[in-house]
């Protein structure tokens, strides 16, 4: 089985892509390193939880133990972004940790442990464009432990929500304008006088509802309007005849 299953304490395949040393130099550093790179952590995992887990493989009585833990941070927000460095006092402790802890769960996440050539200042910050890890830039699935969507997908979701909100506001504004227009049209229609058969029906209904006195008043008003119209027609005819009479012109 040794040729099928890789040894758990085999040299790590992890490589620092920004290291200036050669592959051979990195391999030699890994063979003596007492530092582990821890990946796939939850953004909410604390340093105390890290100590509690990784201290289980240390040998404090033999001069070992955890030297320090460096939590990975978002370059912009300075908040945890899912990785860390754990420095031990001995190389054997780092190898034992990679053998027994890597692949176990911490905060309901399967964490990954790899030998690291050694921590240097500046490596605690994420290298992604948004400040976090590069892997979170292109993650398409929703991962609550890693802050939700990947940064690219998050931007897409924010843009989609912005467009939906804009369309919703436009729809509400259009509905309000339509309501105002309908109300104004209703007010105009209410002040319009009916004509034709509608006018006759309106007059009949109004007379019946108002009673006989209103009917008499309406009749009197109608007669007065008729007399006024007749007087106006007579006056117009008289003016026309005067304009044609030569004696009137003299």
JSON list of C-alpha atoms in Angstrom, two decimals:
[
{"chain": "A", "resi": 1, "resn": "UNK", "atom": "CA", "xyz": [0.00, 0.00, 0.00]},
{"chain": "A", "resi": 2, "resn": "UNK", "atom": "CA", "xyz": [2.98, 2.33, 0.40]},
{"chain": "A", "resi": 3, "resn": "UNK", "atom": "CA", "xyz": [3.10, 2.90, -3.36]},
{"chain": "A", "resi": 4, "resn": "UNK", "atom": "CA", "xyz": [-0.63, 3.78, -3.45]},
{"chain": "A", "resi": 5, "resn": "UNK", "atom": "CA", "xyz": [-1.24, 5.90, -0.34]},
{"chain": "A", "resi": 6, "resn": "UNK", "atom": "CA", "xyz": [0.98, 8.92, 0.17]},
{"chain": "A", "resi": 7, "resn": "UNK", "atom": "CA", "xyz": [2.60, 9.24, 3.56]},
{"chain": "A", "resi": 8, "resn": "UNK", "atom": "CA", "xyz": [0.89, 11.77, 5.80]},
{"chain": "A", "resi": 9, "resn": "UNK", "atom": "CA", "xyz": [4.25, 13.22, 6.79]},
{"chain": "A", "resi": 10, "resn": "UNK", "atom": "CA", "xyz": [5.44, 13.57, 3.19]},
{"chain": "A", "resi": 11, "resn": "UNK", "atom": "CA", "xyz": [6.94, 16.95, 2.18]},
{"chain": "A", "resi": 12, "resn": "UNK", "atom": "CA", "xyz": [4.22, 19.48, 1.51]},
{"chain": "A", "resi": 13, "resn": "UNK", "atom": "CA", "xyz": [3.26, 20.46, -2.01]},
{"chain": "A", "resi": 14, "resn": "UNK", "atom": "CA", "xyz": [2.56, 24.00, -0.84]},
{"chain": "A", "resi": 15, "resn": "UNK", "atom": "CA", "xyz": [4.63, 26.69, -2.54]},
{"chain": "A", "resi": 16, "resn": "UNK", "atom": "CA", "xyz": [4.87, 30.41, -1.95]},
{"chain": "A", "resi": 17, "resn": "UNK", "atom": "CA", "xyz": [4.24, 31.80, -5.42]},
{"chain": "A", "resi": 18, "resn": "UNK", "atom": "CA", "xyz": [5.95, 35.10, -4.54]},
{"chain": "A", "resi": 19, "resn": "UNK", "atom": "CA", "xyz": [9.07, 33.61, -3.00]},
{"chain": "A", "resi": 20, "resn": "UNK", "atom": "CA", "xyz": [12.28, 34.64, -4.78]},
{"chain": "A", "resi": 21, "resn": "UNK", "atom": "CA", "xyz": [14.17, 31.48, -3.81]},
{"chain": "A", "resi": 22, "resn": "UNK", "atom": "CA", "xyz": [14.48, 28.54, -6.17]},
{"chain": "A", "resi": 23, "resn": "UNK", "atom": "CA", "xyz": [12.40, 25.39, -5.92]},
{"chain": "A", "resi": 24, "resn": "UNK", "atom": "CA", "xyz": [15.38, 23.50, -4.44]},
{"chain": "A", "resi": 25, "resn": "UNK", "atom": "CA", "xyz": [15.92, 26.17, -1.80]},
{"chain": "A", "resi": 26, "resn": "UNK", "atom": "CA", "xyz": [12.25, 26.10, -0.89]},
{"chain": "A", "resi": 27, "resn": "UNK", "atom": "CA", "xyz": [12.37, 22.29, -0.62]},
{"chain": "A", "resi": 28, "resn": "UNK", "atom": "CA", "xyz": [15.34, 22.50, 1.74]},
{"chain": "A", "resi": 29, "resn": "UNK", "atom": "CA", "xyz": [13.54, 25.13, 3.83]},
{"chain": "A", "resi": 30, "resn": "UNK", "atom": "CA", "xyz": [10.44, 22.94, 4.05]},
{"chain": "A", "resi": 31, "resn": "UNK", "atom": "CA", "xyz": [12.54, 20.01, 5.26]},
{"chain": "A", "resi": 32, "resn": "UNK", "atom": "CA", "xyz": [13.59, 22.04, 8.30]},
{"chain": "A", "resi": 33, "resn": "UNK", "atom": "CA", "xyz": [10.58, 24.33, 8.74]},
{"chain": "A", "resi": 34, "resn": "UNK", "atom": "CA", "xyz": [8.62, 24.51, 11.98]},
{"chain": "A", "resi": 35, "resn": "UNK", "atom": "CA", "xyz": [5.90, 26.71, 10.43]},
{"chain": "A", "resi": 36, "resn": "UNK", "atom": "CA", "xyz": [2.55, 25.60, 9.06]},
{"chain": "A", "resi": 37, "resn": "UNK", "atom": "CA", "xyz": [0.26, 27.36, 6.65]},
{"chain": "A", "resi": 38, "resn": "UNK", "atom": "CA", "xyz": [-3.39, 26.76, 7.63]},
{"chain": "A", "resi": 39, "resn": "UNK", "atom": "CA", "xyz": [-6.02, 27.21, 4.93]},
{"chain": "A", "resi": 40, "resn": "UNK", "atom": "CA", "xyz": [-9.80, 27.02, 4.49]},
{"chain": "A", "resi": 41, "resn": "UNK", "atom": "CA", "xyz": [-10.49, 28.59, 7.87]},
{"chain": "A", "resi": 42, "resn": "UNK", "atom": "CA", "xyz": [-13.74, 30.26, 8.71]},
{"chain": "A", "resi": 43, "resn": "UNK", "atom": "CA", "xyz": [-13.65, 34.04, 8.91]},
{"chain": "A", "resi": 44, "resn": "UNK", "atom": "CA", "xyz": [-15.07, 33.67, 12.42]},
{"chain": "A", "resi": 45, "resn": "UNK", "atom": "CA", "xyz": [-12.45, 31.27, 13.82]},
{"chain": "A", "resi": 46, "resn": "UNK", "atom": "CA", "xyz": [-10.58, 32.88, 16.69]},
{"chain": "A", "resi": 47, "resn": "UNK", "atom": "CA", "xyz": [-6.93, 32.63, 17.72]},
{"chain": "A", "resi": 48, "resn": "UNK", "atom": "CA", "xyz": [-8.00, 30.91, 20.95]},
{"chain": "A", "resi": 49, "resn": "UNK", "atom": "CA", "xyz": [-9.66, 28.14, 18.97]},
{"chain": "A", "resi": 50, "resn": "UNK", "atom": "CA", "xyz": [-6.47, 27.72, 16.96]},
{"chain": "A", "resi": 51, "resn": "UNK", "atom": "CA", "xyz": [-4.38, 27.36, 20.13]},
{"chain": "A", "resi": 52, "resn": "UNK", "atom": "CA", "xyz": [-6.76, 24.82, 21.57]},
{"chain": "A", "resi": 53, "resn": "UNK", "atom": "CA", "xyz": [-6.61, 22.60, 18.46]},
{"chain": "A", "resi": 54, "resn": "UNK", "atom": "CA", "xyz": [-2.95, 22.82, 17.51]},
{"chain": "A", "resi": 55, "resn": "UNK", "atom": "CA", "xyz": [-1.65, 22.53, 21.07]},
{"chain": "A", "resi": 56, "resn": "UNK", "atom": "CA", "xyz": [-2.80, 18.91, 21.08]},
{"chain": "A", "resi": 57, "resn": "UNK", "atom": "CA", "xyz": [0.20, 17.79, 19.04]},
{"chain": "A", "resi": 58, "resn": "UNK", "atom": "CA", "xyz": [2.84, 19.78, 20.90]},
{"chain": "A", "resi": 59, "resn": "UNK", "atom": "CA", "xyz": [5.38, 18.46, 23.38]},
{"chain": "A", "resi": 60, "resn": "UNK", "atom": "CA", "xyz": [5.78, 21.23, 25.91]},
{"chain": "A", "resi": 61, "resn": "UNK", "atom": "CA", "xyz": [7.73, 19.07, 28.35]},
{"chain": "A", "resi": 62, "resn": "UNK", "atom": "CA", "xyz": [10.25, 18.26, 25.63]},
{"chain": "A", "resi": 63, "resn": "UNK", "atom": "CA", "xyz": [10.91, 21.91, 24.86]},
{"chain": "A", "resi": 64, "resn": "UNK", "atom": "CA", "xyz": [8.28, 22.28, 22.19]},
{"chain": "A", "resi": 65, "resn": "UNK", "atom": "CA", "xyz": [4.96, 24.04, 21.92]},
{"chain": "A", "resi": 66, "resn": "UNK", "atom": "CA", "xyz": [3.37, 26.76, 19.86]},
{"chain": "A", "resi": 67, "resn": "UNK", "atom": "CA", "xyz": [5.64, 29.75, 19.39]},
{"chain": "A", "resi": 68, "resn": "UNK", "atom": "CA", "xyz": [3.01, 32.07, 17.88]},
{"chain": "A", "resi": 69, "resn": "UNK", "atom": "CA", "xyz": [-0.05, 32.15, 15.61]},
{"chain": "A", "resi": 70, "resn": "UNK", "atom": "CA", "xyz": [-0.43, 34.78, 12.90]},
{"chain": "A", "resi": 71, "resn": "UNK", "atom": "CA", "xyz": [-4.00, 35.19, 11.66]},
{"chain": "A", "resi": 72, "resn": "UNK", "atom": "CA", "xyz": [-4.40, 36.10, 8.01]},
{"chain": "A", "resi": 73, "resn": "UNK", "atom": "CA", "xyz": [-6.10, 39.47, 7.49]},
{"chain": "A", "resi": 74, "resn": "UNK", "atom": "CA", "xyz": [-7.91, 41.26, 4.72]},
{"chain": "A", "resi": 75, "resn": "UNK", "atom": "CA", "xyz": [-5.53, 43.84, 3.34]},
{"chain": "A", "resi": 76, "resn": "UNK", "atom": "CA", "xyz": [-8.16, 46.60, 3.33]},
{"chain": "A", "resi": 77, "resn": "UNK", "atom": "CA", "xyz": [-10.42, 45.89, 6.30]},
{"chain": "A", "resi": 78, "resn": "UNK", "atom": "CA", "xyz": [-7.83, 44.19, 8.56]},
{"chain": "A", "resi": 79, "resn": "UNK", "atom": "CA", "xyz": [-10.35, 41.47, 9.46]},
{"chain": "A", "resi": 80, "resn": "UNK", "atom": "CA", "xyz": [-9.71, 37.67, 9.33]},
{"chain": "A", "resi": 81, "resn": "UNK", "atom": "CA", "xyz": [-9.94, 36.30, 5.80]},
{"chain": "A", "resi": 82, "resn": "UNK", "atom": "CA", "xyz": [-9.58, 32.53, 6.19]},
{"chain": "A", "resi": 83, "resn": "UNK", "atom": "CA", "xyz": [-5.93, 31.54, 6.65]},
{"chain": "A", "resi": 84, "resn": "UNK", "atom": "CA", "xyz": [-3.22, 31.59, 9.30]},
{"chain": "A", "resi": 85, "resn": "UNK", "atom": "CA", "xyz": [0.39, 30.70, 10.09]},
{"chain": "A", "resi": 86, "resn": "UNK", "atom": "CA", "xyz": [1.27, 28.54, 13.11]},
{"chain": "A", "resi": 87, "resn": "UNK", "atom": "CA", "xyz": [4.87, 28.52, 14.27]},
{"chain": "A", "resi": 88, "resn": "UNK", "atom": "CA", "xyz": [6.11, 25.66, 16.45]},
{"chain": "A", "resi": 89, "resn": "UNK", "atom": "CA", "xyz": [9.42, 25.33, 18.24]},
{"chain": "A", "resi": 90, "resn": "UNK", "atom": "CA", "xyz": [10.41, 22.10, 16.49]},
{"chain": "A", "resi": 91, "resn": "UNK", "atom": "CA", "xyz": [10.09, 20.69, 12.98]},
{"chain": "A", "resi": 92, "resn": "UNK", "atom": "CA", "xyz": [8.73, 17.38, 14.30]},
{"chain": "A", "resi": 93, "resn": "UNK", "atom": "CA", "xyz": [5.77, 19.13, 15.91]},
{"chain": "A", "resi": 94, "resn": "UNK", "atom": "CA", "xyz": [4.93, 20.82, 12.62]},
{"chain": "A", "resi": 95, "resn": "UNK", "atom": "CA", "xyz": [5.07, 17.46, 10.80]},
{"chain": "A", "resi": 96, "resn": "UNK", "atom": "CA", "xyz": [2.93, 15.79, 13.49]},
{"chain": "A", "resi": 97, "resn": "UNK", "atom": "CA", "xyz": [0.38, 18.57, 13.19]},
{"chain": "A", "resi": 98, "resn": "UNK", "atom": "CA", "xyz": [0.26, 18.14, 9.41]},
{"chain": "A", "resi": 99, "resn": "UNK", "atom": "CA", "xyz": [-0.18, 14.39, 9.95]},
{"chain": "A", "resi": 100, "resn": "UNK", "atom": "CA", "xyz": [-2.92, 14.49, 12.59]},
{"chain": "A", "resi": 101, "resn": "UNK", "atom": "CA", "xyz": [-4.70, 17.85, 12.27]},
{"chain": "A", "resi": 102, "resn": "UNK", "atom": "CA", "xyz": [-4.81, 18.47, 8.53]},
{"chain": "A", "resi": 103, "resn": "UNK", "atom": "CA", "xyz": [-8.18, 17.31, 7.16]},
{"chain": "A", "resi": 104, "resn": "UNK", "atom": "CA", "xyz": [-9.97, 17.65, 10.49]},
{"chain": "A", "resi": 105, "resn": "UNK", "atom": "CA", "xyz": [-12.81, 20.07, 11.19]},
{"chain": "A", "resi": 106, "resn": "UNK", "atom": "CA", "xyz": [-12.54, 23.40, 12.93]},
{"chain": "A", "resi": 107, "resn": "UNK", "atom": "CA", "xyz": [-15.67, 25.55, 13.14]},
{"chain": "A", "resi": 108, "resn": "UNK", "atom": "CA", "xyz": [-17.42, 22.99, 10.94]},
{"chain": "A", "resi": 109, "resn": "UNK", "atom": "CA", "xyz": [-14.83, 23.44, 8.19]},
{"chain": "A", "resi": 110, "resn": "UNK", "atom": "CA", "xyz": [-12.26, 20.95, 6.95]},
{"chain": "A", "resi": 111, "resn": "UNK", "atom": "CA", "xyz": [-8.96, 22.78, 7.36]},
{"chain": "A", "resi": 112, "resn": "UNK", "atom": "CA", "xyz": [-5.78, 22.24, 5.40]},
{"chain": "A", "resi": 113, "resn": "UNK", "atom": "CA", "xyz": [-2.26, 22.24, 6.93]},
{"chain": "A", "resi": 114, "resn": "UNK", "atom": "CA", "xyz": [0.90, 22.58, 4.84]},
{"chain": "A", "resi": 115, "resn": "UNK", "atom": "CA", "xyz": [4.54, 23.07, 5.74]},
{"chain": "A", "resi": 116, "resn": "UNK", "atom": "CA", "xyz": [5.61, 26.63, 5.05]},
{"chain": "A", "resi": 117, "resn": "UNK", "atom": "CA", "xyz": [9.18, 27.82, 4.35]},
{"chain": "A", "resi": 118, "resn": "UNK", "atom": "CA", "xyz": [8.81, 30.47, 7.05]},
{"chain": "A", "resi": 119, "resn": "UNK", "atom": "CA", "xyz": [6.69, 33.47, 7.86]},
{"chain": "A", "resi": 120, "resn": "UNK", "atom": "CA", "xyz": [7.83, 36.96, 6.85]},
{"chain": "A", "resi": 121, "resn": "UNK", "atom": "CA", "xyz": [6.16, 40.29, 7.63]},
{"chain": "A", "resi": 122, "resn": "UNK", "atom": "CA", "xyz": [3.59, 41.19, 5.04]},
{"chain": "A", "resi": 123, "resn": "UNK", "atom": "CA", "xyz": [2.45, 37.65, 4.35]},
{"chain": "A", "resi": 124, "resn": "UNK", "atom": "CA", "xyz": [-0.39, 37.97, 6.84]},
{"chain": "A", "resi": 125, "resn": "UNK", "atom": "CA", "xyz": [-2.39, 40.02, 4.33]},
{"chain": "A", "resi": 126, "resn": "UNK", "atom": "CA", "xyz": [-4.57, 38.64, 1.56]},
{"chain": "A", "resi": 127, "resn": "UNK", "atom": "CA", "xyz": [-3.30, 38.88, -2.01]},
{"chain": "A", "resi": 128, "resn": "UNK", "atom": "CA", "xyz": [-6.64, 39.19, -3.80]},
{"chain": "A", "resi": 129, "resn": "UNK", "atom": "CA", "xyz": [-7.68, 42.35, -5.63]},
{"chain": "A", "resi": 130, "resn": "UNK", "atom": "CA", "xyz": [-10.35, 43.01, -3.01]},
{"chain": "A", "resi": 131, "resn": "UNK", "atom": "CA", "xyz": [-7.91, 42.53, -0.14]},
{"chain": "A", "resi": 132, "resn": "UNK", "atom": "CA", "xyz": [-8.81, 38.95, 0.78]},
{"chain": "A", "resi": 133, "resn": "UNK", "atom": "CA", "xyz": [-7.60, 35.65, -0.60]},
{"chain": "A", "resi": 134, "resn": "UNK", "atom": "CA", "xyz": [-7.44, 35.04, -4.32]},
{"chain": "A", "resi": 135, "resn": "UNK", "atom": "CA", "xyz": [-9.59, 31.91, -4.06]},
{"chain": "A", "resi": 136, "resn": "UNK", "atom": "CA", "xyz": [-12.44, 34.02, -2.68]},
{"chain": "A", "resi": 137, "resn": "UNK", "atom": "CA", "xyz": [-12.33, 36.26, -5.74]},
{"chain": "A", "resi": 138, "resn": "UNK", "atom": "CA", "xyz": [-13.65, 33.51, -8.02]},
{"chain": "A", "resi": 139, "resn": "UNK", "atom": "CA", "xyz": [-15.79, 31.43, -5.67]},
{"chain": "A", "resi": 140, "resn": "UNK", "atom": "CA", "xyz": [-19.26, 31.02, -7.21]},
{"chain": "A", "resi": 141, "resn": "UNK", "atom": "CA", "xyz": [-21.04, 29.22, -4.38]},
{"chain": "A", "resi": 142, "resn": "UNK", "atom": "CA", "xyz": [-22.40, 30.86, -1.24]},
{"chain": "A", "resi": 143, "resn": "UNK", "atom": "CA", "xyz": [-20.20, 30.13, 1.78]},
{"chain": "A", "resi": 144, "resn": "UNK", "atom": "CA", "xyz": [-21.37, 31.71, 5.03]},
{"chain": "A", "resi": 145, "resn": "UNK", "atom": "CA", "xyz": [-18.09, 30.85, 6.79]},
{"chain": "A", "resi": 146, "resn": "UNK", "atom": "CA", "xyz": [-16.12, 32.70, 4.13]},
{"chain": "A", "resi": 147, "resn": "UNK", "atom": "CA", "xyz": [-18.19, 35.87, 4.10]},
{"chain": "A", "resi": 148, "resn": "UNK", "atom": "CA", "xyz": [-20.98, 34.78, 1.73]},
{"chain": "A", "resi": 149, "resn": "UNK", "atom": "CA", "xyz": [-20.49, 34.98, -2.01]},
{"chain": "A", "resi": 150, "resn": "UNK", "atom": "CA", "xyz": [-17.13, 35.34, -3.71]},
{"chain": "A", "resi": 151, "resn": "UNK", "atom": "CA", "xyz": [-16.15, 38.96, -4.33]},
{"chain": "A", "resi": 152, "resn": "UNK", "atom": "CA", "xyz": [-16.87, 38.83, -8.06]},
{"chain": "A", "resi": 153, "resn": "UNK", "atom": "CA", "xyz": [-20.18, 37.10, -7.49]},
{"chain": "A", "resi": 154, "resn": "UNK", "atom": "CA", "xyz": [-20.97, 39.53, -4.69]},
{"chain": "A", "resi": 155, "resn": "UNK", "atom": "CA", "xyz": [-20.49, 42.45, -7.05]},
{"chain": "A", "resi": 156, "resn": "UNK", "atom": "CA", "xyz": [-22.80, 40.77, -9.54]},
{"chain": "A", "resi": 157, "resn": "UNK", "atom": "CA", "xyz": [-25.43, 40.21, -6.84]},
{"chain": "A", "resi": 158, "resn": "UNK", "atom": "CA", "xyz": [-25.15, 43.83, -5.67]},
{"chain": "A", "resi": 159, "resn": "UNK", "atom": "CA", "xyz": [-25.53, 45.08, -9.25]},
{"chain": "A", "resi": 160, "resn": "UNK", "atom": "CA", "xyz": [-28.56, 42.81, -9.80]},
{"chain": "A", "resi": 161, "resn": "UNK", "atom": "CA", "xyz": [-30.18, 44.07, -6.58]},
{"chain": "A", "resi": 162, "resn": "UNK", "atom": "CA", "xyz": [-29.44, 47.67, -7.55]},
{"chain": "A", "resi": 163, "resn": "UNK", "atom": "CA", "xyz": [-31.13, 47.19, -10.94]},
{"chain": "A", "resi": 164, "resn": "UNK", "atom": "CA", "xyz": [-34.13, 45.48, -9.32]},
{"chain": "A", "resi": 165, "resn": "UNK", "atom": "CA", "xyz": [-34.50, 48.31, -6.79]},
{"chain": "A", "resi": 166, "resn": "UNK", "atom": "CA", "xyz": [-34.26, 50.89, -9.57]},
{"chain": "A", "resi": 167, "resn": "UNK", "atom": "CA", "xyz": [-36.91, 49.10, -11.62]},
{"chain": "A", "resi": 168, "resn": "UNK", "atom": "CA", "xyz": [-39.14, 48.83, -8.54]},
{"chain": "A", "resi": 169, "resn": "UNK", "atom": "CA", "xyz": [-38.82, 52.56, -7.85]},
{"chain": "A", "resi": 170, "resn": "UNK", "atom": "CA", "xyz": [-39.60, 53.37, -11.48]},
{"chain": "A", "resi": 171, "resn": "UNK", "atom": "CA", "xyz": [-42.67, 51.13, -11.38]},
{"chain": "A", "resi": 172, "resn": "UNK", "atom": "CA", "xyz": [-43.93, 52.74, -8.15]},
{"chain": "A", "resi": 173, "resn": "UNK", "atom": "CA", "xyz": [-43.32, 56.22, -9.58]},
{"chain": "A", "resi": 174, "resn": "UNK", "atom": "CA", "xyz": [-45.26, 55.28, -12.73]},
{"chain": "A", "resi": 175, "resn": "UNK", "atom": "CA", "xyz": [-48.15, 53.91, -10.65]},
{"chain": "A", "resi": 176, "resn": "UNK", "atom": "CA", "xyz": [-48.28, 57.12, -8.57]},
{"chain": "A", "resi": 177, "resn": "UNK", "atom": "CA", "xyz": [-48.31, 59.24, -11.72]},
{"chain": "A", "resi": 178, "resn": "UNK", "atom": "CA", "xyz": [-51.12, 57.07, -13.13]},
{"chain": "A", "resi": 179, "resn": "UNK", "atom": "CA", "xyz": [-53.15, 57.44, -9.93]},
{"chain": "A", "resi": 180, "resn": "UNK", "atom": "CA", "xyz": [-52.74, 61.23, -9.96]},
{"chain": "A", "resi": 181, "resn": "UNK", "atom": "CA", "xyz": [-53.74, 61.33, -13.63]},
{"chain": "A", "resi": 182, "resn": "UNK", "atom": "CA", "xyz": [-56.84, 59.21, -13.01]},
{"chain": "A", "resi": 183, "resn": "UNK", "atom": "CA", "xyz": [-57.85, 61.41, -10.07]},
{"chain": "A", "resi": 184, "resn": "UNK", "atom": "CA", "xyz": [-57.42, 64.59, -12.12]},
{"chain": "A", "resi": 185, "resn": "UNK", "atom": "CA", "xyz": [-59.41, 63.09, -15.01]},
{"chain": "A", "resi": 186, "resn": "UNK", "atom": "CA", "xyz": [-62.15, 62.10, -12.59]},
{"chain": "A", "resi": 187, "resn": "UNK", "atom": "CA", "xyz": [-62.30, 65.65, -11.24]},
{"chain": "A", "resi": 188, "resn": "UNK", "atom": "CA", "xyz": [-62.51, 67.07, -14.77]},
{"chain": "A", "resi": 189, "resn": "UNK", "atom": "CA", "xyz": [-65.22, 64.62, -15.79]},
{"chain": "A", "resi": 190, "resn": "UNK", "atom": "CA", "xyz": [-67.19, 65.48, -12.68]},
{"chain": "A", "resi": 191, "resn": "UNK", "atom": "CA", "xyz": [-67.29, 69.16, -13.71]},
{"chain": "A", "resi": 192, "resn": "UNK", "atom": "CA", "xyz": [-68.25, 68.49, -17.32]},
{"chain": "A", "resi": 193, "resn": "UNK", "atom": "CA", "xyz": [-71.87, 69.22, -18.25]},
{"chain": "A", "resi": 194, "resn": "UNK", "atom": "CA", "xyz": [-73.65, 66.27, -19.88]},
{"chain": "A", "resi": 195, "resn": "UNK", "atom": "CA", "xyz": [-74.88, 66.65, -23.47]},
{"chain": "A", "resi": 196, "resn": "UNK", "atom": "CA", "xyz": [-77.52, 65.05, -25.72]},
{"chain": "A", "resi": 197, "resn": "UNK", "atom": "CA", "xyz": [-79.56, 62.20, -24.31]},
{"chain": "A", "resi": 198, "resn": "UNK", "atom": "CA", "xyz": [-77.34, 62.19, -21.23]},
{"chain": "A", "resi": 199, "resn": "UNK", "atom": "CA", "xyz": [-78.30, 65.84, -20.61]},
{"chain": "A", "resi": 200, "resn": "UNK", "atom": "CA", "xyz": [-82.00, 65.05, -20.82]},
{"chain": "A", "resi": 201, "resn": "UNK", "atom": "CA", "xyz": [-81.59, 62.09, -18.48]},
{"chain": "A", "resi": 202, "resn": "UNK", "atom": "CA", "xyz": [-79.53, 64.18, -16.09]},
{"chain": "A", "resi": 203, "resn": "UNK", "atom": "CA", "xyz": [-82.14, 66.98, -16.05]},
{"chain": "A", "resi": 204, "resn": "UNK", "atom": "CA", "xyz": [-84.98, 64.52, -15.53]},
{"chain": "A", "resi": 205, "resn": "UNK", "atom": "CA", "xyz": [-83.22, 62.75, -12.68]},
{"chain": "A", "resi": 206, "resn": "UNK", "atom": "CA", "xyz": [-82.24, 66.01, -11.04]},
{"chain": "A", "resi": 207, "resn": "UNK", "atom": "CA", "xyz": [-85.79, 67.36, -11.28]},
{"chain": "A", "resi": 208, "resn": "UNK", "atom": "CA", "xyz": [-87.28, 64.22, -9.80]},
{"chain": "A", "resi": 209, "resn": "UNK", "atom": "CA", "xyz": [-84.86, 64.23, -6.91]},
{"chain": "A", "resi": 210, "resn": "UNK", "atom": "CA", "xyz": [-85.19, 67.96, -6.21]},
{"chain": "A", "resi": 211, "resn": "UNK", "atom": "CA", "xyz": [-89.01, 67.99, -6.15]},
{"chain": "A", "resi": 212, "resn": "UNK", "atom": "CA", "xyz": [-91.69, 70.16, -7.80]},
{"chain": "A", "resi": 213, "resn": "UNK", "atom": "CA", "xyz": [-90.26, 73.48, -6.60]},
{"chain": "A", "resi": 214, "resn": "UNK", "atom": "CA", "xyz": [-86.95, 72.84, -8.29]},
{"chain": "A", "resi": 215, "resn": "UNK", "atom": "CA", "xyz": [-88.85, 71.80, -11.42]},
{"chain": "A", "resi": 216, "resn": "UNK", "atom": "CA", "xyz": [-90.72, 75.13, -11.44]},
{"chain": "A", "resi": 217, "resn": "UNK", "atom": "CA", "xyz": [-87.47, 77.02, -10.91]},
{"chain": "A", "resi": 218, "resn": "UNK", "atom": "CA", "xyz": [-85.84, 75.16, -13.76]},
{"chain": "A", "resi": 219, "resn": "UNK", "atom": "CA", "xyz": [-88.86, 75.88, -15.99]},
{"chain": "A", "resi": 220, "resn": "UNK", "atom": "CA", "xyz": [-88.73, 79.58, -15.14]},
{"chain": "A", "resi": 221, "resn": "UNK", "atom": "CA", "xyz": [-85.00, 79.71, -15.78]},
{"chain": "A", "resi": 222, "resn": "UNK", "atom": "CA", "xyz": [-85.45, 77.97, -19.11]},
{"chain": "A", "resi": 223, "resn": "UNK", "atom": "CA", "xyz": [-88.18, 80.45, -20.10]},
{"chain": "A", "resi": 224, "resn": "UNK", "atom": "CA", "xyz": [-85.97, 83.37, -19.08]},
{"chain": "A", "resi": 225, "resn": "UNK", "atom": "CA", "xyz": [-83.06, 81.98, -21.14]},
{"chain": "A", "resi": 226, "resn": "UNK", "atom": "CA", "xyz": [-85.41, 81.61, -24.12]},
{"chain": "A", "resi": 227, "resn": "UNK", "atom": "CA", "xyz": [-86.62, 85.21, -23.77]},
{"chain": "A", "resi": 228, "resn": "UNK", "atom": "CA", "xyz": [-83.05, 86.46, -23.53]},
{"chain": "A", "resi": 229, "resn": "UNK", "atom": "CA", "xyz": [-82.11, 84.56, -26.65]},
{"chain": "A", "resi": 230, "resn": "UNK", "atom": "CA", "xyz": [-85.16, 85.98, -28.52]},
{"chain": "A", "resi": 231, "resn": "UNK", "atom": "CA", "xyz": [-84.32, 89.53, -27.41]},
{"chain": "A", "resi": 232, "resn": "UNK", "atom": "CA", "xyz": [-80.75, 89.08, -28.56]},
{"chain": "A", "resi": 233, "resn": "UNK", "atom": "CA", "xyz": [-81.91, 87.80, -31.96]},
{"chain": "A", "resi": 234, "resn": "UNK", "atom": "CA", "xyz": [-84.33, 90.75, -32.38]},
{"chain": "A", "resi": 235, "resn": "UNK", "atom": "CA", "xyz": [-81.63, 93.24, -31.50]},
{"chain": "A", "resi": 236, "resn": "UNK", "atom": "CA", "xyz": [-79.25, 91.69, -34.00]},
{"chain": "A", "resi": 237, "resn": "UNK", "atom": "CA", "xyz": [-81.92, 91.82, -36.71]},
{"chain": "A", "resi": 238, "resn": "UNK", "atom": "CA", "xyz": [-82.72, 95.45, -35.94]},
{"chain": "A", "resi": 239, "resn": "UNK", "atom": "CA", "xyz": [-79.03, 96.42, -36.16]},
{"chain": "A", "resi": 240, "resn": "UNK", "atom": "CA", "xyz": [-78.80, 94.72, -39.51]},
{"chain": "A", "resi": 241, "resn": "UNK", "atom": "CA", "xyz": [-81.84, 96.56, -40.93]},
{"chain": "A", "resi": 242, "resn": "UNK", "atom": "CA", "xyz": [-80.52, 99.91, -39.72]},
{"chain": "A", "resi": 243, "resn": "UNK", "atom": "CA", "xyz": [-77.23, 99.32, -41.48]},
{"chain": "A", "resi": 244, "resn": "UNK", "atom": "CA", "xyz": [-79.07, 98.79, -44.83]},
{"chain": "A", "resi": 245, "resn": "UNK", "atom": "CA", "xyz": [-81.42, 101.88, -44.49]},
{"chain": "A", "resi": 246, "resn": "UNK", "atom": "CA", "xyz": [-79.92, 104.98, -46.18]},
{"chain": "A", "resi": 247, "resn": "UNK", "atom": "CA", "xyz": [-81.92, 107.31, -43.97]},
{"chain": "A", "resi": 248, "resn": "UNK", "atom": "CA", "xyz": [-80.33, 105.76, -40.95]},
{"chain": "A", "resi": 249, "resn": "UNK", "atom": "CA", "xyz": [-76.89, 106.40, -42.37]},
{"chain": "A", "resi": 250, "resn": "UNK", "atom": "CA", "xyz": [-77.72, 110.13, -42.88]}
]
